[in-house]
Protein backbone atom coordinates (compact mmCIF):
# COMPACT_ATOMS: atom_id res chain seq x y z
CA MET A 1 -31.99 -4.71 -7.62
CA SER A 2 -33.27 -7.39 -4.94
CA GLN A 3 -30.92 -8.14 -2.61
CA SER A 4 -28.60 -10.94 -2.80
CA PHE A 5 -29.13 -13.84 0.57
CA VAL A 6 -25.21 -13.94 -0.26
CA PRO A 7 -23.25 -11.02 1.51
CA VAL A 8 -22.31 -8.53 -0.57
CA PRO A 9 -19.36 -6.41 0.73
CA ALA A 10 -20.06 -2.03 0.22
CA ASN A 11 -17.67 -1.36 -2.83
CA SER A 12 -17.75 -4.97 -3.95
CA ASP A 13 -17.06 -5.72 -7.71
CA PHE A 14 -19.78 -8.35 -7.57
CA PRO A 15 -22.98 -7.11 -6.49
CA LEU A 16 -26.12 -9.10 -7.69
CA GLU A 17 -26.22 -6.56 -11.03
CA ASN A 18 -22.62 -8.11 -12.24
CA LEU A 19 -21.99 -12.05 -11.55
CA PRO A 20 -19.14 -12.38 -13.40
CA TYR A 21 -18.72 -15.40 -15.16
CA ALA A 22 -14.81 -17.12 -14.26
CA VAL A 23 -13.41 -20.85 -13.98
CA PHE A 24 -12.85 -22.51 -11.12
CA SER A 25 -11.63 -25.81 -8.74
CA THR A 26 -11.27 -26.23 -5.64
CA GLU A 27 -8.09 -28.24 -3.81
CA ASN A 28 -10.96 -31.37 -2.36
CA ASN A 29 -12.43 -31.27 -6.35
CA LYS A 30 -10.51 -30.51 -8.74
CA VAL A 31 -12.57 -30.89 -12.19
CA HIS A 32 -12.97 -26.64 -13.33
CA ARG A 33 -16.63 -25.76 -13.31
CA ILE A 34 -18.29 -22.50 -14.05
CA CYS A 35 -19.53 -19.78 -11.61
CA VAL A 36 -20.19 -16.20 -11.06
CA ALA A 37 -18.16 -14.23 -8.33
CA ILE A 38 -21.44 -13.21 -6.16
CA GLY A 39 -19.80 -10.63 -3.14
CA GLU A 40 -16.51 -12.66 -1.80
CA HIS A 41 -18.17 -16.01 -3.27
CA VAL A 42 -18.72 -18.07 -5.96
CA LEU A 43 -21.52 -19.80 -7.07
CA ASP A 44 -20.97 -23.00 -8.68
CA LEU A 45 -23.14 -23.00 -11.33
CA LYS A 46 -22.41 -26.59 -12.12
CA ALA A 47 -23.84 -27.44 -8.55
CA VAL A 48 -26.81 -26.38 -9.17
CA SER A 49 -27.44 -26.61 -13.21
CA GLN A 50 -30.64 -28.26 -12.39
CA LEU A 51 -32.46 -25.13 -11.75
CA TYR A 52 -32.04 -23.34 -15.49
CA PRO A 53 -34.56 -24.19 -18.15
CA PHE A 54 -33.36 -27.79 -19.94
CA GLN A 55 -31.76 -25.65 -23.18
CA VAL A 56 -29.25 -24.17 -21.00
CA GLN A 57 -28.23 -26.75 -18.48
CA LYS A 58 -25.43 -28.75 -20.56
CA SER A 59 -22.83 -25.04 -21.52
CA LEU A 60 -23.66 -24.67 -17.02
CA GLN A 61 -22.12 -28.00 -16.71
CA ALA A 62 -18.95 -27.61 -18.92
CA GLU A 63 -15.13 -27.40 -17.92
CA THR A 64 -14.60 -23.93 -20.16
CA LEU A 65 -17.32 -21.02 -21.19
CA ASN A 66 -17.17 -22.45 -24.55
CA GLU A 67 -20.23 -23.27 -24.75
CA LEU A 68 -21.75 -21.06 -22.69
CA MET A 69 -20.51 -18.62 -25.06
CA GLY A 70 -22.03 -20.73 -27.96
CA LEU A 71 -25.44 -20.12 -27.20
CA ASP A 72 -27.01 -17.04 -28.73
CA PHE A 73 -27.92 -13.74 -26.55
CA GLU A 74 -31.42 -14.61 -25.40
CA ALA A 75 -30.02 -18.08 -23.55
CA TRP A 76 -27.52 -15.91 -22.08
CA ASP A 77 -30.25 -13.43 -20.77
CA VAL A 78 -32.52 -16.79 -19.64
CA VAL A 79 -29.21 -17.31 -17.57
CA ARG A 80 -28.45 -14.01 -16.17
CA SER A 81 -31.98 -14.10 -15.20
CA GLN A 82 -32.13 -17.12 -13.57
CA THR A 83 -28.84 -16.72 -11.59
CA GLN A 84 -29.52 -13.56 -10.10
CA LYS A 85 -33.69 -14.94 -8.92
CA LEU A 86 -31.26 -17.73 -7.19
CA LEU A 87 -29.04 -15.56 -6.13
CA THR A 88 -32.10 -13.16 -4.25
CA LYS A 89 -33.08 -13.44 -0.76
CA GLY A 90 -35.76 -15.46 -0.43
CA SER A 91 -35.53 -17.92 -3.62
CA GLU A 92 -35.44 -21.49 -3.96
CA LEU A 93 -32.13 -21.79 -3.63
CA ASP A 94 -31.79 -19.85 -0.54
CA HIS A 95 -34.67 -22.40 1.20
CA ASN A 96 -32.58 -25.25 -0.36
CA VAL A 97 -30.02 -25.43 2.80
CA ASP A 98 -28.32 -28.56 1.78
CA LEU A 99 -27.61 -27.29 -2.46
CA LYS A 100 -26.18 -23.59 -0.38
CA ALA A 101 -24.20 -25.15 1.36
CA VAL A 102 -22.23 -27.50 -1.41
CA SER A 103 -22.99 -24.68 -4.43
CA ILE A 104 -21.97 -21.28 -2.10
CA VAL A 105 -17.96 -21.46 -2.35
CA PRO A 106 -15.79 -19.09 -0.72
CA GLN A 107 -13.54 -17.66 -3.04
CA SER A 108 -10.49 -17.61 -0.45
CA GLU A 109 -11.01 -21.50 -1.44
CA ILE A 110 -10.58 -21.68 -5.35
CA LYS A 111 -8.66 -21.50 -7.91
CA LEU A 112 -9.29 -19.83 -10.80
CA HIS A 113 -8.50 -20.66 -14.66
CA LEU A 114 -8.53 -19.56 -17.49
CA PRO A 115 -12.43 -18.76 -18.66
CA ALA A 116 -12.43 -20.35 -21.90
CA GLN A 117 -10.38 -22.05 -24.91
CA ILE A 118 -8.86 -19.41 -26.80
CA GLY A 119 -8.76 -20.51 -30.26
CA ASP A 120 -7.92 -17.09 -32.41
CA TYR A 121 -6.82 -13.97 -30.47
CA THR A 122 -6.35 -11.01 -31.88
CA ASP A 123 -5.37 -7.08 -30.85
CA PHE A 124 -6.39 -3.86 -31.81
CA TYR A 125 -4.88 -0.16 -31.82
CA SER A 126 -7.59 1.57 -30.84
CA SER A 127 -6.83 4.49 -28.93
CA ILE A 128 -6.43 7.47 -30.78
CA HIS A 129 -4.27 9.28 -27.98
CA HIS A 130 -2.14 6.16 -26.95
CA ALA A 131 -1.59 5.71 -31.52
CA THR A 132 -0.79 9.32 -31.32
CA ASN A 133 1.77 9.79 -28.49
CA VAL A 134 3.60 6.53 -30.00
CA GLY A 135 3.47 8.38 -33.98
CA ILE A 136 4.88 11.71 -32.40
CA MET A 137 7.88 9.33 -30.38
CA PHE A 138 8.65 7.71 -33.25
CA ARG A 139 7.88 9.96 -36.60
CA GLY A 140 7.06 13.06 -34.79
CA PRO A 141 4.36 15.58 -34.43
CA ASP A 142 3.47 15.76 -38.25
CA ASN A 143 2.91 12.73 -38.90
CA ALA A 144 1.51 11.08 -35.64
CA LEU A 145 -1.11 8.83 -37.12
CA MET A 146 -0.25 6.66 -40.47
CA PRO A 147 -3.17 7.61 -43.48
CA ASN A 148 -5.00 4.18 -42.19
CA TRP A 149 -5.50 5.08 -38.52
CA ARG A 150 -8.80 7.29 -38.40
CA HIS A 151 -10.07 4.85 -41.68
CA LEU A 152 -9.86 1.76 -40.05
CA PRO A 153 -9.45 -0.49 -36.65
CA VAL A 154 -6.11 -1.23 -37.15
CA GLY A 155 -4.94 -4.68 -35.42
CA TYR A 156 -3.37 -7.94 -35.63
CA HIS A 157 -3.51 -11.91 -35.04
CA GLY A 158 -2.08 -12.29 -31.70
CA ARG A 159 -0.54 -15.92 -29.95
CA ALA A 160 -3.96 -17.41 -28.38
CA SER A 161 -2.03 -20.31 -26.58
CA SER A 162 0.41 -17.70 -24.55
CA VAL A 163 -2.78 -16.04 -23.13
CA VAL A 164 -2.66 -16.69 -19.12
CA VAL A 165 -4.89 -15.98 -16.11
CA SER A 166 -4.21 -13.43 -13.74
CA GLY A 167 -1.42 -14.84 -11.04
CA THR A 168 0.52 -16.33 -13.96
CA PRO A 169 3.84 -14.84 -13.32
CA ILE A 170 6.06 -13.50 -17.34
CA ARG A 171 9.24 -15.01 -17.97
CA ARG A 172 11.84 -11.89 -19.39
CA PRO A 173 11.88 -12.82 -22.36
CA LEU A 174 14.78 -13.80 -24.90
CA GLY A 175 15.65 -12.26 -28.31
CA GLN A 176 17.05 -10.02 -30.74
CA THR A 177 17.59 -6.75 -30.14
CA PHE A 178 19.93 -4.12 -32.66
CA PRO A 179 20.57 -1.37 -29.09
CA ASP A 180 21.26 2.24 -30.79
CA GLY A 181 24.34 2.66 -31.41
CA ALA A 182 25.44 -0.86 -32.43
CA GLU A 183 26.68 -2.18 -35.86
CA LYS A 184 24.38 -5.29 -35.54
CA PRO A 185 21.51 -7.20 -33.61
CA VAL A 186 22.66 -8.60 -30.27
CA PHE A 187 21.45 -11.35 -28.77
CA GLY A 188 19.89 -11.56 -25.15
CA ALA A 189 17.67 -10.19 -22.54
CA CYS A 190 15.09 -7.72 -23.22
CA LYS A 191 15.79 -4.29 -21.51
CA LEU A 192 12.85 -2.43 -22.56
CA LEU A 193 9.62 -5.08 -21.39
CA ASP A 194 7.05 -3.09 -21.03
CA PHE A 195 2.97 -3.58 -19.89
CA GLU A 196 0.29 -2.56 -21.65
CA LEU A 197 -3.23 -1.51 -20.09
CA GLU A 198 -6.15 -2.95 -21.95
CA MET A 199 -9.63 -4.21 -22.29
CA ALA A 200 -10.75 -7.19 -24.11
CA PHE A 201 -14.33 -8.98 -25.37
CA PHE A 202 -14.93 -12.50 -26.25
CA ILE A 203 -16.89 -13.52 -28.89
CA GLY A 204 -19.97 -15.19 -28.54
CA GLY A 205 -23.37 -16.31 -30.56
CA LYS A 206 -23.55 -18.71 -33.05
CA GLY A 207 -20.55 -16.99 -34.89
CA ASN A 208 -20.27 -16.16 -38.86
CA GLN A 209 -19.18 -18.83 -41.18
CA LEU A 210 -16.80 -18.25 -43.79
CA GLY A 211 -17.40 -15.90 -46.30
CA GLU A 212 -19.79 -14.02 -44.43
CA PRO A 213 -19.23 -10.68 -42.86
CA ILE A 214 -21.13 -9.40 -39.53
CA ARG A 215 -22.81 -5.85 -39.89
CA VAL A 216 -21.95 -3.32 -37.56
CA ASP A 217 -25.48 -2.67 -36.43
CA GLU A 218 -25.66 -6.50 -35.56
CA ALA A 219 -22.23 -7.17 -33.77
CA TRP A 220 -24.19 -6.43 -30.53
CA LYS A 221 -25.26 -10.41 -30.83
CA ASN A 222 -21.51 -11.75 -30.33
CA VAL A 223 -19.77 -10.03 -27.57
CA PHE A 224 -19.99 -12.15 -24.35
CA GLY A 225 -18.84 -9.64 -21.73
CA PHE A 226 -15.47 -7.90 -20.91
CA THR A 227 -12.20 -8.72 -19.48
CA LEU A 228 -9.71 -6.60 -17.83
CA MET A 229 -5.84 -7.43 -19.82
CA ASN A 230 -2.25 -6.42 -19.82
CA ASP A 231 -0.19 -6.86 -23.45
CA TRP A 232 3.64 -7.36 -22.14
CA SER A 233 5.31 -5.98 -24.37
CA ALA A 234 9.19 -5.67 -25.55
CA ARG A 235 10.36 -2.82 -26.55
CA ASP A 236 13.58 -3.40 -27.98
CA ILE A 237 12.69 -6.72 -29.61
CA GLN A 238 9.73 -5.03 -31.28
CA LYS A 239 11.48 -2.29 -32.82
CA TRP A 240 13.91 -4.51 -34.29
CA GLU A 241 11.76 -7.27 -35.10
CA TYR A 242 8.37 -5.14 -36.77
CA VAL A 243 8.84 -4.01 -39.84
CA PRO A 244 7.61 -5.10 -42.62
CA LEU A 245 4.90 -7.23 -40.74
CA GLY A 246 4.35 -6.18 -37.36
CA PRO A 247 5.01 -7.34 -33.95
CA PHE A 248 5.68 -10.97 -33.18
CA THR A 249 8.55 -12.54 -31.02
CA ALA A 250 8.07 -8.95 -28.97
CA LYS A 251 4.31 -9.79 -28.00
CA ASN A 252 3.66 -13.51 -28.12
CA LEU A 253 5.72 -13.74 -24.55
CA GLY A 254 2.41 -13.76 -23.10
CA THR A 255 -1.13 -11.65 -22.33
CA THR A 256 -2.11 -12.08 -19.13
CA ILE A 257 -6.43 -11.37 -18.55
CA SER A 258 -8.39 -11.16 -15.48
CA PRO A 259 -10.15 -14.56 -14.82
CA TRP A 260 -13.73 -12.84 -14.55
CA VAL A 261 -15.59 -12.22 -17.12
CA VAL A 262 -18.51 -9.09 -17.07
CA PRO A 263 -21.48 -10.01 -19.16
CA THR A 264 -22.77 -6.60 -21.55
CA ALA A 265 -25.79 -6.58 -19.80
CA ALA A 266 -23.98 -6.27 -16.62
CA LEU A 267 -22.55 -2.77 -18.57
CA LYS A 268 -25.77 -1.17 -19.85
CA PRO A 269 -26.08 1.12 -17.14
CA PHE A 270 -22.37 2.75 -17.96
CA LEU A 271 -22.71 3.02 -21.88
CA LEU A 272 -21.65 6.19 -23.10
CA ASP A 273 -21.88 8.24 -27.15
CA ASN A 274 -19.31 6.59 -28.85
CA PHE A 275 -15.94 8.04 -29.34
CA PRO A 276 -16.16 11.16 -32.62
CA GLN A 277 -14.67 9.87 -35.65
CA GLU A 278 -13.70 12.17 -38.41
CA PRO A 279 -13.81 11.68 -40.94
CA GLU A 280 -16.80 9.98 -41.71
CA VAL A 281 -15.87 6.06 -41.91
CA LEU A 282 -17.23 3.56 -44.59
CA PRO A 283 -20.57 2.54 -45.05
CA TYR A 284 -19.71 -1.02 -43.57
CA LEU A 285 -18.72 0.90 -40.80
CA ARG A 286 -21.21 3.14 -39.47
CA GLN A 287 -22.22 2.14 -36.01
CA ASN A 288 -26.11 3.42 -34.96
CA ILE A 289 -26.47 2.58 -31.98
CA PRO A 290 -23.42 3.18 -29.05
CA PHE A 291 -21.70 0.61 -27.38
CA ASN A 292 -19.02 2.65 -25.71
CA PHE A 293 -18.21 1.99 -21.68
CA ASP A 294 -17.53 4.97 -18.29
CA ILE A 295 -14.66 1.54 -16.99
CA ASN A 296 -12.57 3.16 -14.77
CA LEU A 297 -9.45 1.29 -15.28
CA GLU A 298 -5.94 1.53 -13.23
CA VAL A 299 -2.60 0.40 -12.88
CA SER A 300 -0.04 -0.25 -9.69
CA LEU A 301 3.32 -1.07 -9.51
CA LYS A 302 4.70 -2.96 -6.76
CA PRO A 303 8.47 -3.81 -7.24
CA ALA A 304 10.10 -6.48 -5.01
CA ASP A 305 9.22 -6.23 -1.60
CA GLN A 306 7.43 -3.11 -1.78
CA ASN A 307 4.24 -1.78 -1.16
CA GLU A 308 2.68 -0.86 -5.28
CA ALA A 309 1.36 2.42 -6.28
CA LEU A 310 -0.51 3.29 -8.36
CA ILE A 311 0.11 5.28 -11.69
CA SER A 312 -1.71 5.00 -14.04
CA LYS A 313 -5.55 6.15 -14.19
CA SER A 314 -7.29 5.28 -17.46
CA ASN A 315 -10.63 4.86 -19.26
CA PHE A 316 -12.41 2.47 -22.02
CA LYS A 317 -14.08 5.93 -23.36
CA HIS A 318 -11.06 6.47 -24.44
CA LEU A 319 -11.54 4.12 -27.32
CA TYR A 320 -11.56 5.51 -31.05
CA TRP A 321 -12.95 2.81 -31.95
CA THR A 322 -15.89 0.60 -30.55
CA PRO A 323 -15.82 -3.37 -30.65
CA LEU A 324 -18.69 -3.76 -33.05
CA GLN A 325 -17.14 -1.94 -35.54
CA GLN A 326 -13.77 -3.87 -34.28
CA ILE A 327 -15.83 -7.20 -35.28
CA ALA A 328 -17.18 -5.14 -38.61
CA HIS A 329 -13.81 -5.16 -39.85
CA HIS A 330 -12.70 -8.45 -38.77
CA THR A 331 -15.42 -10.30 -40.90
CA VAL A 332 -15.82 -8.02 -43.62
CA THR A 333 -12.74 -10.06 -45.54
CA GLY A 334 -15.28 -13.20 -44.39
CA CYS A 335 -13.27 -13.94 -41.52
CA ASN A 336 -15.03 -16.19 -39.61
CA LEU A 337 -15.32 -15.93 -35.60
CA ARG A 338 -15.60 -18.34 -33.18
CA PRO A 339 -17.39 -18.24 -29.26
CA GLY A 340 -14.07 -18.29 -27.48
CA ASP A 341 -12.18 -16.34 -29.07
CA LEU A 342 -10.49 -13.10 -27.46
CA MET A 343 -10.34 -9.10 -29.21
CA ALA A 344 -8.36 -7.07 -27.47
CA SER A 345 -8.37 -2.82 -27.70
CA GLY A 346 -5.23 -2.27 -27.69
CA THR A 347 -3.32 0.16 -24.48
CA ILE A 348 -5.68 2.81 -23.49
CA SER A 349 -4.58 5.79 -23.16
CA GLY A 350 -6.02 9.23 -22.05
CA GLU A 351 -5.63 12.68 -22.71
CA THR A 352 -3.60 13.67 -20.07
CA PRO A 353 0.25 11.84 -18.82
CA ASP A 354 -1.85 10.66 -15.59
CA SER A 355 -3.80 8.62 -18.08
CA TYR A 356 -1.22 7.05 -20.42
CA GLY A 357 -1.82 3.18 -20.32
CA SER A 358 2.58 1.92 -20.75
CA LEU A 359 5.80 2.61 -19.40
CA LEU A 360 6.72 3.54 -22.83
CA GLU A 361 4.17 6.86 -22.91
CA LEU A 362 4.59 7.33 -19.01
CA CYS A 363 8.46 7.77 -19.37
CA TRP A 364 7.95 8.67 -23.23
CA LYS A 365 10.92 6.26 -24.43
CA GLY A 366 12.60 6.15 -21.31
CA THR A 367 13.42 9.88 -21.77
CA LYS A 368 11.61 10.42 -18.39
CA THR A 369 11.66 8.56 -14.85
CA LEU A 370 8.66 7.19 -12.81
CA GLU A 371 8.99 8.15 -9.47
CA LEU A 372 7.95 5.54 -7.14
CA PRO A 373 7.62 5.60 -2.86
CA GLY A 374 10.86 4.64 -1.24
CA GLY A 375 12.83 6.42 -3.61
CA LYS A 376 12.61 3.88 -6.24
CA THR A 377 12.31 4.69 -10.09
CA ARG A 378 11.83 2.92 -13.62
CA LYS A 379 11.62 3.35 -16.99
CA PHE A 380 11.01 -0.11 -17.43
CA LEU A 381 9.95 -2.92 -15.50
CA GLN A 382 12.64 -4.65 -13.81
CA ASP A 383 12.43 -8.38 -12.71
CA PHE A 384 9.90 -9.49 -10.03
CA ASP A 385 7.96 -6.63 -10.52
CA GLU A 386 4.19 -6.76 -10.32
CA VAL A 387 1.87 -5.06 -12.48
CA ILE A 388 -2.07 -4.58 -11.43
CA ILE A 389 -4.66 -3.41 -13.48
CA ARG A 390 -8.20 -2.83 -12.14
CA GLY A 391 -10.97 -1.46 -13.47
CA HIS A 392 -14.58 -0.34 -12.65
CA CYS A 393 -18.02 1.20 -13.30
CA GLU A 394 -19.82 3.14 -10.78
CA LYS A 395 -22.90 5.28 -10.79
CA HIS A 396 -25.48 6.42 -8.83
CA GLY A 397 -24.54 3.93 -5.73
CA LEU A 398 -23.66 0.63 -8.38
CA ARG A 399 -20.43 -0.29 -8.77
CA ILE A 400 -19.21 -3.25 -11.30
CA GLY A 401 -15.92 -4.15 -11.06
CA PHE A 402 -13.53 -6.64 -12.80
CA GLY A 403 -11.14 -7.80 -10.46
CA GLU A 404 -7.57 -7.74 -11.17
CA CYS A 405 -5.59 -8.69 -13.70
CA VAL A 406 -2.58 -9.10 -12.58
CA GLY A 407 1.73 -10.58 -13.73
CA GLN A 408 4.72 -10.82 -11.76
CA VAL A 409 7.80 -10.84 -14.36
CA LEU A 410 10.75 -13.54 -13.74
CA PRO A 411 14.51 -13.20 -14.85
CA ALA A 412 15.27 -14.46 -18.18
CA HIS A 413 16.45 -17.63 -19.00
CA PRO A 414 20.25 -18.08 -18.95
CA VAL A 415 21.57 -16.41 -22.84
CA PRO A 416 21.94 -20.01 -24.56
CA GLN A 417 26.17 -20.22 -25.67
């Protein structure tokens, strides 16, 4: 790969081979615009849209990524290829001093927003290690996985309106719980607030018409790109409310995503074989192409007025069900997907305790204590705790990063009298 005329520091998440998309504004221009990250800067794609083929220009002038997502994968390749050319040393943009001055913006001077208008949000439960851990806690080792788990990608419909961009504070929720030993439910602030280490992908392409499934080996055409996610979870509220229809208010309090959407094309060097599945899945879920990735994930916890501490290291490769199987199952009924829809992995846990993707697992339902620097401890999140999720791929000197997914817990509102 050629070098960019924009400086890219060593170990940057955002080299020329990455170019993740985001939506930004600046102090002197409040209009939301699409950009890509390069090093410690962004390229304003609206400012240089005239340098792209006519058929994609309008999508680069939009205020969200939805229109670009709604093009096909061939158009995405055109945009990506032209962006790499423009950012290369000696390019047309490199020689245009005036255009370069207005289109290359330091990240320190921008505000990042949600990358897309999210119409629908589906959260899956695709990590076999996480599902097994939770099953052991609540049902015992002999019945850890429910009978359907190895046969279909379990999921539920989330709340799109409370998906927020990294940096948005999350208010501790109020709700009903049924504490151990209580005779009736009580109302108050959640006491068992947790994070969930997840990744998500945005639906792109033309989508599918209502009644028309997407075949598993064609589903890759509908994966625009990936982002980091923290799907906050109120464990005590969930325990009381989830039977029989699953989580509701325990999950709609907020879901944080990174502002950066890494295109699938940037992840191709990190493709892995899919997770082995036993027993063999039904024909509509049998995937013949690899769509698993070696993405290193980590979670740090930062108490108020303290330095952050690394508490978990996991990897996307631990997911049992792939994004393509998730799409195939989601649409097998004929459910129609739309550009900008968000699909999440569910908590990503590895095999070892240091790779668990939630405090529920790290502290094993509150029976263990997480030790933090300075003598602090945690079993669940406290007010003003900050959770930082990071992710990157690295191989043969190439690093592709996802930036950060950050959220801080704010105290609950006073309980209404």
